Short mmCIF file of C-alpha atoms and ligand atoms in Angstrom, two decimals:
data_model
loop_
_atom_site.label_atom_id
_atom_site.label_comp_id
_atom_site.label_asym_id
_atom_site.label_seq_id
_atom_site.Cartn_x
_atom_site.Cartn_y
_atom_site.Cartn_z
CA UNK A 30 -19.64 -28.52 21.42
CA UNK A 31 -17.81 -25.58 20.53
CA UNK A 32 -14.01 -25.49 20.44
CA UNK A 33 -14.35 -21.85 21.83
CA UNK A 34 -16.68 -20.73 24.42
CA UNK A 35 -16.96 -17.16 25.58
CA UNK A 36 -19.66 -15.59 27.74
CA UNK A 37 -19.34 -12.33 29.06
CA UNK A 38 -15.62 -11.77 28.86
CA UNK A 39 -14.66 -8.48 29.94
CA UNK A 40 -11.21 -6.89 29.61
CA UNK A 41 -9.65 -3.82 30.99
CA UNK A 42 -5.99 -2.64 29.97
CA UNK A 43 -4.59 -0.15 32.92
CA UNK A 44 -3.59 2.48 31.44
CA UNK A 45 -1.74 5.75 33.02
CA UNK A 46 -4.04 4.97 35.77
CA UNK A 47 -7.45 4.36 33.88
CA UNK A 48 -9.21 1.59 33.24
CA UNK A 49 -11.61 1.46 29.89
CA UNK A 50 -13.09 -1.78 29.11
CA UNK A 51 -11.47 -2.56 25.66
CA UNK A 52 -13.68 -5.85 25.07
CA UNK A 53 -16.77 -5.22 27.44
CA UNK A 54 -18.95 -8.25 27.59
CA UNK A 55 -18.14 -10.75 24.38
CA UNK A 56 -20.32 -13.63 24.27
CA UNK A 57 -19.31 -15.71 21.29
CA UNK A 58 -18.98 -19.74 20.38
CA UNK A 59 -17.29 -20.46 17.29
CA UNK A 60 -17.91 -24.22 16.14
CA UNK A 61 -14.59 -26.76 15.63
CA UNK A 62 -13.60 -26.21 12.02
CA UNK A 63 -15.39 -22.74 11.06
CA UNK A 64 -13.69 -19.76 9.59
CA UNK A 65 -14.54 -17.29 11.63
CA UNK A 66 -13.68 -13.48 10.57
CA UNK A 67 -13.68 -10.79 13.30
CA UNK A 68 -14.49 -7.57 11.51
CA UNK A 69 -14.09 -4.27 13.42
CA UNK A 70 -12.49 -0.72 13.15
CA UNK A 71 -8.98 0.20 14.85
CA UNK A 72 -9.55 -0.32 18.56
CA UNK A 73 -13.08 -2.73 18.86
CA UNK A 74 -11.19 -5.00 20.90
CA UNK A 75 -10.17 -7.56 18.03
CA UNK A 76 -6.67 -8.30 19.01
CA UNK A 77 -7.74 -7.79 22.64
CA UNK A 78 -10.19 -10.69 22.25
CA UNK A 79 -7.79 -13.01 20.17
CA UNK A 80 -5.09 -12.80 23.14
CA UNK A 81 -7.69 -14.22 25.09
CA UNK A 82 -8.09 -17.28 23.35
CA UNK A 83 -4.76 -17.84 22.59
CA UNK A 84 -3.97 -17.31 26.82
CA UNK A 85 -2.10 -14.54 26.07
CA UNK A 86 -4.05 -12.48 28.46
CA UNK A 87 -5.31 -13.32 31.59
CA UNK A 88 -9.28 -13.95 31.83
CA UNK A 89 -10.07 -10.89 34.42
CA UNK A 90 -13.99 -11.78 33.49
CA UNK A 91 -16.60 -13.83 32.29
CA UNK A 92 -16.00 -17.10 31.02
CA UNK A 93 -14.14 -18.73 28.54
CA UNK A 94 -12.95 -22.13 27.00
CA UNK A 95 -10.68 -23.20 24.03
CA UNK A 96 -10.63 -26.94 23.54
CA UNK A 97 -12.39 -27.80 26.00
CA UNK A 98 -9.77 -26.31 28.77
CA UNK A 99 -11.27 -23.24 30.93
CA UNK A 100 -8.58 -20.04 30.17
CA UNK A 101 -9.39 -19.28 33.51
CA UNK A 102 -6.89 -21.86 35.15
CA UNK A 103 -3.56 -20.28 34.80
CA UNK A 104 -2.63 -24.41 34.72
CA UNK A 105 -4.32 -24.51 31.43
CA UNK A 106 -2.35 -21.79 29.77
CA UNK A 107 0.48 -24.21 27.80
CA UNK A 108 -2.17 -26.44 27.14
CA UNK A 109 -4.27 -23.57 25.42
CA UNK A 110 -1.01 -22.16 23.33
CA UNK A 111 -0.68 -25.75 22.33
CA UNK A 112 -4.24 -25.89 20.55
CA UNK A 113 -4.52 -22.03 18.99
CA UNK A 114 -1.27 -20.63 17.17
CA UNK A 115 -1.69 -17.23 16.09
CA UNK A 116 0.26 -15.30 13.21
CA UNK A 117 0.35 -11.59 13.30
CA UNK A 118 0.61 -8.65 11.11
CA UNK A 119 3.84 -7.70 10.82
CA UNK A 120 5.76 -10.65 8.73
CA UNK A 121 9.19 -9.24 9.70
CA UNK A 122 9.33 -9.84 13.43
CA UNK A 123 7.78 -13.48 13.91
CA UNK A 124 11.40 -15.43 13.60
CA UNK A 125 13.64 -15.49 16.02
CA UNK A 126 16.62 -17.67 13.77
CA UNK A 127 18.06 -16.75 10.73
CA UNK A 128 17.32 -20.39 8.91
CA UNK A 129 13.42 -21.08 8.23
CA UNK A 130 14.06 -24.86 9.53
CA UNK A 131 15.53 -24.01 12.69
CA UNK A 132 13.20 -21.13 13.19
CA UNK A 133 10.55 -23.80 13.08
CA UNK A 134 12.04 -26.38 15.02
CA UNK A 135 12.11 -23.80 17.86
CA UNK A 136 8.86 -23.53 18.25
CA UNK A 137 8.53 -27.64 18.08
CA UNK A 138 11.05 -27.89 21.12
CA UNK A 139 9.45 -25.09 22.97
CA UNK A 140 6.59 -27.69 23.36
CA UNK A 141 8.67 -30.30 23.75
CA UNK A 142 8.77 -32.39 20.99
CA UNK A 143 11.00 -35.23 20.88
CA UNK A 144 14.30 -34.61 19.02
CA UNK A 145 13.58 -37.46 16.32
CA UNK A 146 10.28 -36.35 14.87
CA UNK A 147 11.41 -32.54 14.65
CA UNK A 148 12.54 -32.87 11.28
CA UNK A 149 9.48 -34.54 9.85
CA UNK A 150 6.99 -32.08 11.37
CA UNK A 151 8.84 -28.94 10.09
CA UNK A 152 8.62 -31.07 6.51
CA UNK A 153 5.42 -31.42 6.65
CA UNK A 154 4.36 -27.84 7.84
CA UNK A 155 6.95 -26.07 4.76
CA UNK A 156 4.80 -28.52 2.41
CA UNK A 157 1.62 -27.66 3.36
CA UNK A 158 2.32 -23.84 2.70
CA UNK A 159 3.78 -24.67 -0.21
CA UNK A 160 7.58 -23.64 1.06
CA UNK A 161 9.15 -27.00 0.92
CA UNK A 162 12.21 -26.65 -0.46
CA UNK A 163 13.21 -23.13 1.40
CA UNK A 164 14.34 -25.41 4.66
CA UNK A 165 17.91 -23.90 4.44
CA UNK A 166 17.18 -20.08 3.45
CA UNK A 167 16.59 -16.95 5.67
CA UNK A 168 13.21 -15.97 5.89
CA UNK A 169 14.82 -12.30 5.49
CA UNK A 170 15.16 -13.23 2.12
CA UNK A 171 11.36 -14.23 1.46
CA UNK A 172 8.36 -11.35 -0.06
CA UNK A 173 6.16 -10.48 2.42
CA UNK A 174 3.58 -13.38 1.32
CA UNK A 175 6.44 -15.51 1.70
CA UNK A 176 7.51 -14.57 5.08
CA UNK A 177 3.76 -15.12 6.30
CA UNK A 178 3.42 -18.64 4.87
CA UNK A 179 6.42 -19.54 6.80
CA UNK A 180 4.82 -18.11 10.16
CA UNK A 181 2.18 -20.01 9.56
CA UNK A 182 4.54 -23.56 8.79
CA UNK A 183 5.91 -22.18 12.54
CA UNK A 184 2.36 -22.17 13.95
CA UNK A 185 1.19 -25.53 11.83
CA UNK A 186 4.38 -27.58 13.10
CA UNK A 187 2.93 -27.49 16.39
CA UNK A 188 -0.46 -29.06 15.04
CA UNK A 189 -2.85 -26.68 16.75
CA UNK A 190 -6.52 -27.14 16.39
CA UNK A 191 -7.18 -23.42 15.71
CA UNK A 192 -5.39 -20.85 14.40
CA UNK A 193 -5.65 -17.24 14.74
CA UNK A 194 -4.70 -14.58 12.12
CA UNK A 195 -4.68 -11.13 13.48
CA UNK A 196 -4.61 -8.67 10.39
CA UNK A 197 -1.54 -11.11 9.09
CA UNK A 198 -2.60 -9.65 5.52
CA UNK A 199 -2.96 -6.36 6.18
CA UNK A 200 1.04 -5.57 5.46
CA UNK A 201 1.14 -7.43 2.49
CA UNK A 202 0.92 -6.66 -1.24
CA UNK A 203 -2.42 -7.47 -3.26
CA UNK A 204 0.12 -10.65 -4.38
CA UNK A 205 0.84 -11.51 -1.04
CA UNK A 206 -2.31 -11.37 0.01
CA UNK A 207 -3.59 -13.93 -1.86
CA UNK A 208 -0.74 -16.47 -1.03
CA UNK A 209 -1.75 -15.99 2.66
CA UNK A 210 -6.19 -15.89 1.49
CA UNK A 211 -5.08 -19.33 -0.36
CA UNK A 212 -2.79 -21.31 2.66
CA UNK A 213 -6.05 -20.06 4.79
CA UNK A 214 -8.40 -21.55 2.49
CA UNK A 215 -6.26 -24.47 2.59
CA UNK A 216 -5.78 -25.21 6.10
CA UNK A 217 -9.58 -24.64 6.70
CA UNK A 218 -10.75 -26.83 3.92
CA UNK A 219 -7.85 -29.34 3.79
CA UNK A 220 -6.79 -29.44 7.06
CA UNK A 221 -9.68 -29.08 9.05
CA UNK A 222 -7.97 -26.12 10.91
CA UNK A 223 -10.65 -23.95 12.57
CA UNK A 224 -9.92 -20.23 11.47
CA UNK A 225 -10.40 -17.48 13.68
CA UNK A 226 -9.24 -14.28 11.03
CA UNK A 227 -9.40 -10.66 12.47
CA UNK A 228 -9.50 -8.14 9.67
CA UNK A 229 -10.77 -4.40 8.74
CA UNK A 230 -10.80 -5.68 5.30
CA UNK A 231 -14.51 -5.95 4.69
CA UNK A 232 -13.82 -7.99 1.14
CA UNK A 233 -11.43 -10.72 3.31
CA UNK A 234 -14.87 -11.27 5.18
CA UNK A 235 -16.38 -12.88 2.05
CA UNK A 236 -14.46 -16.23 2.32
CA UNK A 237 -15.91 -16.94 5.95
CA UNK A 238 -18.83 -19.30 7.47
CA UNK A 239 -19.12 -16.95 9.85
CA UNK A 240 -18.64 -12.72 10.36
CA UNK A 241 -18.65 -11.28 13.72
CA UNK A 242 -19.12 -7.82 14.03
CA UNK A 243 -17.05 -5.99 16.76
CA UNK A 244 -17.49 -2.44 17.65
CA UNK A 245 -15.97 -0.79 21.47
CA UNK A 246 -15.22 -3.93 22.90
CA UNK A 247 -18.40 -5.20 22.45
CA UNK A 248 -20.17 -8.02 19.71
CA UNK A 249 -22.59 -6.03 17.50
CA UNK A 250 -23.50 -8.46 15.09
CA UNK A 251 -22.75 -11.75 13.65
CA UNK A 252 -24.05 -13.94 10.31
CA UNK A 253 -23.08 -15.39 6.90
CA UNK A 254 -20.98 -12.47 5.21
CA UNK A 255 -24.12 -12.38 3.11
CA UNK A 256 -26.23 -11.34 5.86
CA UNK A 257 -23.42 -9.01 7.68
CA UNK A 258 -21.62 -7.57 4.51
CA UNK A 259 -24.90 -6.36 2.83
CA UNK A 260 -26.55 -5.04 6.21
CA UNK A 261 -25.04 -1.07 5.85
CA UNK A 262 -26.43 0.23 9.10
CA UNK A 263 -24.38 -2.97 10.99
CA UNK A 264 -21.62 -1.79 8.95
CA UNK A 265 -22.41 2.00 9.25
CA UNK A 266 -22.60 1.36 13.17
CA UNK A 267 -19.05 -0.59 13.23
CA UNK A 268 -17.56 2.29 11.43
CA UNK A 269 -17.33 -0.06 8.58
CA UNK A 270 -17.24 0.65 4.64
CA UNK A 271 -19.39 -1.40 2.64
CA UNK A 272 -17.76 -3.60 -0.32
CA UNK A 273 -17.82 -1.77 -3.40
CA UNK A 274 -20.60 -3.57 -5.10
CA UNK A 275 -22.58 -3.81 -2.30
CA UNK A 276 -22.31 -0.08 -2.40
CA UNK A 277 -23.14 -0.16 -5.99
CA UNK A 278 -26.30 -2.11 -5.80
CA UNK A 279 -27.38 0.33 -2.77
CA UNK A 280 -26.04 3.88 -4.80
CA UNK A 281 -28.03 1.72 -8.34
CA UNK A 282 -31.35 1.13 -5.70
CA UNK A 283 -31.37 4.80 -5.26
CA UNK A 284 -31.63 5.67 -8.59
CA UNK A 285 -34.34 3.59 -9.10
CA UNK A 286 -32.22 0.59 -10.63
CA UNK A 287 -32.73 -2.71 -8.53
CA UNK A 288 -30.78 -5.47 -9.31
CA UNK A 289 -31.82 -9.12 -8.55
CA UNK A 290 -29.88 -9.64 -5.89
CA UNK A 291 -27.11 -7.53 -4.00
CA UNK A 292 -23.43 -9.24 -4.69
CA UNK A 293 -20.83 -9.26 -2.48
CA UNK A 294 -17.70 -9.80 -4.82
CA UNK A 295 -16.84 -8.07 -8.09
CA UNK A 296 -17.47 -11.07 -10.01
CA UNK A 297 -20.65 -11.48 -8.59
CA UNK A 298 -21.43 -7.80 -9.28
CA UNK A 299 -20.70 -8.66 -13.45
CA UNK A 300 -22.78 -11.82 -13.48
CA UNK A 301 -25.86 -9.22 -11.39
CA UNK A 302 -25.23 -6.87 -14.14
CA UNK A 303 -24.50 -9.87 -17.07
CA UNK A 304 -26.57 -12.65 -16.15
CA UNK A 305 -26.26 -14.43 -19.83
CA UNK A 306 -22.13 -14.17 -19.43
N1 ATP B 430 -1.39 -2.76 25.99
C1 ATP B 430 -2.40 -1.89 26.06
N2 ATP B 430 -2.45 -0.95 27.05
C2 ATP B 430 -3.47 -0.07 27.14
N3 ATP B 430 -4.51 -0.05 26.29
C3 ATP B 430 -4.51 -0.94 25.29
C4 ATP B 430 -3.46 -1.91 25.12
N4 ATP B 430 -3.75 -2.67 24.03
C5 ATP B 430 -4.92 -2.20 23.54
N5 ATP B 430 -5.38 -1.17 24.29
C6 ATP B 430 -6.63 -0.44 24.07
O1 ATP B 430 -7.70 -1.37 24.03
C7 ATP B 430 -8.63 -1.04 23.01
C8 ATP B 430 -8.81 -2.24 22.10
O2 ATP B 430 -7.56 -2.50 21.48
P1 ATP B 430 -7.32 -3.70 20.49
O3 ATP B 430 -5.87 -3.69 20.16
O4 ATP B 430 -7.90 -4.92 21.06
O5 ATP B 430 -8.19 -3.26 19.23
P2 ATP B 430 -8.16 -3.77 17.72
O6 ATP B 430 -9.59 -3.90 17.32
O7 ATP B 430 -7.30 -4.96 17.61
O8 ATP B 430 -7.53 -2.52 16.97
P3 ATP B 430 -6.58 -2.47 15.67
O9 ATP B 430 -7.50 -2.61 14.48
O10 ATP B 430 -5.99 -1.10 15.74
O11 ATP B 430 -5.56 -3.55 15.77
C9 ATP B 430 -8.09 0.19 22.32
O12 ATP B 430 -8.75 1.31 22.86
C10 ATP B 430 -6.63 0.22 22.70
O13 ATP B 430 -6.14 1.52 22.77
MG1 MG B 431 -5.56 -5.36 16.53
#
């Protein structure tokens, strides 16, 4: 079964008044233990989607399930947060204490953890984003990449099954970008986390199972990045940019140069172009 479920789920902010359907009829499952990326320009109805799964927002309609528990019982809500943490973008306003272990520990009591495994659980979490050690700093004093790994140590502490990152690399340095690409990697492959990532960064797509394609509030495509990051009218109709060498091997086609294949990655765009490197 899928760990999330969502058929026909419909969404309407109101706004001065209006109403526009900002996600207008997702159907979607996403399998227990995928990485997932959500691609889509500024306003699809990413973020409007994620708040769904993680109960954030109320289910006005269609259907939907996360863990097994329908989002549509406003008794299922806790239960919901419990299984899907989210980070976000902004790595500056996620704490709300000054000391990175207490800052976690907050979130642990929030979901009330008993006292006497706290300190074990926040432990555990700084290790497995490689922060142990930084239990007694600020995270004011952390790099951006920094700062993010110890949102997610906030989110992990609570042992969710899925984890949501909405555009939480998109204020970051190429450096820090790669710390936050790596602890994903990790908790997908390591952890067995499933990964629901939400990103206008068409090159962050590459490290997914799975690509879904969002454009207005509604799913315009979905498949292996392979399939979705090579296919330029699904991209062209997302208002989407290619990755460079997919580019390439389209601009090289034109000329009248085909390559073997069309690579997604810049080091698969030197072995195209070098095969005997
Ligand atoms: N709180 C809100 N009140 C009114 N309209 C909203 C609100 N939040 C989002 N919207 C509208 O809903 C639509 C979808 O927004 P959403 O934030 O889900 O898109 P997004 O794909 O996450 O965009 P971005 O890439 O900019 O983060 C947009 O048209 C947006 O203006
Ligand atoms: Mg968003």
């Amino acid at each position: 079964m899928a760990i999330i479920e969502a058929t026909d789920l419909v969404h309407s902010y109101e706004y001065e008044g209006s109403h526009n359907r900002s996600i207008d009829g997702i159907t979607l499952h996403i399998e227990q233990g995928e990485w997932l990326v959500i691609l889509g320009k500024n306003g699809s109805g990413k973020t409007t989607f994620a708040k769904h799964i993680n109960a954030l927002l109320p289910v006005q309609g269609g259907e939907l399930s996360v863990a097994g528990l329908d989002a549509r019982d406003p008794a299922n809500i806790w239960e919901i947060r419990r299984h899907c943490g989210m980070v976000f973008q902004d790595p500056n306003n996620q704490f709300v204490s000054s000391v990175i272990e207490e800052d976690i520990a907050f979130g642990l009591e929030n979901y009330d953890t008993p006292e006497g495994e706290i300190p074990a659980r926040v432990e555990r979490a700084l290790a497995i984003v490689g922060m142990d050690g930084f239990e007694k700093k600020s995270p004011h004093m952390l790099s951006g990449g920094q700062k993010q790994r110890i949102a997610i140590a906030g989110v992990l502490a609570i042992d969710p099954q899925i984890i949501l990152f909405d555009e939480a690399t998109s204020m970051l340095d190429p450096e820090g970008r790669q710390e936050v690409l790596s602890t994903i990697h990790k908790l997908h492959a390591e952890e067995g986390k499933t990964i629901v990532m939400i990103t206008h960064l068409v090159e962050e797509a590459t490290l997914a199972d799975r690509v879904a394609v969002f454009s207005q509030g509604r799913l315009i495509g979905a498949g292996s990045p392979r399939e979705v990051l090579s296919d330029l009218d699904l991209l062209h109709n997302a208002g989407l940019t290619p990755p460079l060498p997919v580019k390439a091997y389209y601009d090289l086609q034109k000329e009248g140069v085909t390559l073997p294949c069309c690579p997604l990655t810049h080091h698969e765009l030197v072995e195209v172009l070098c095969p005997s490197k």
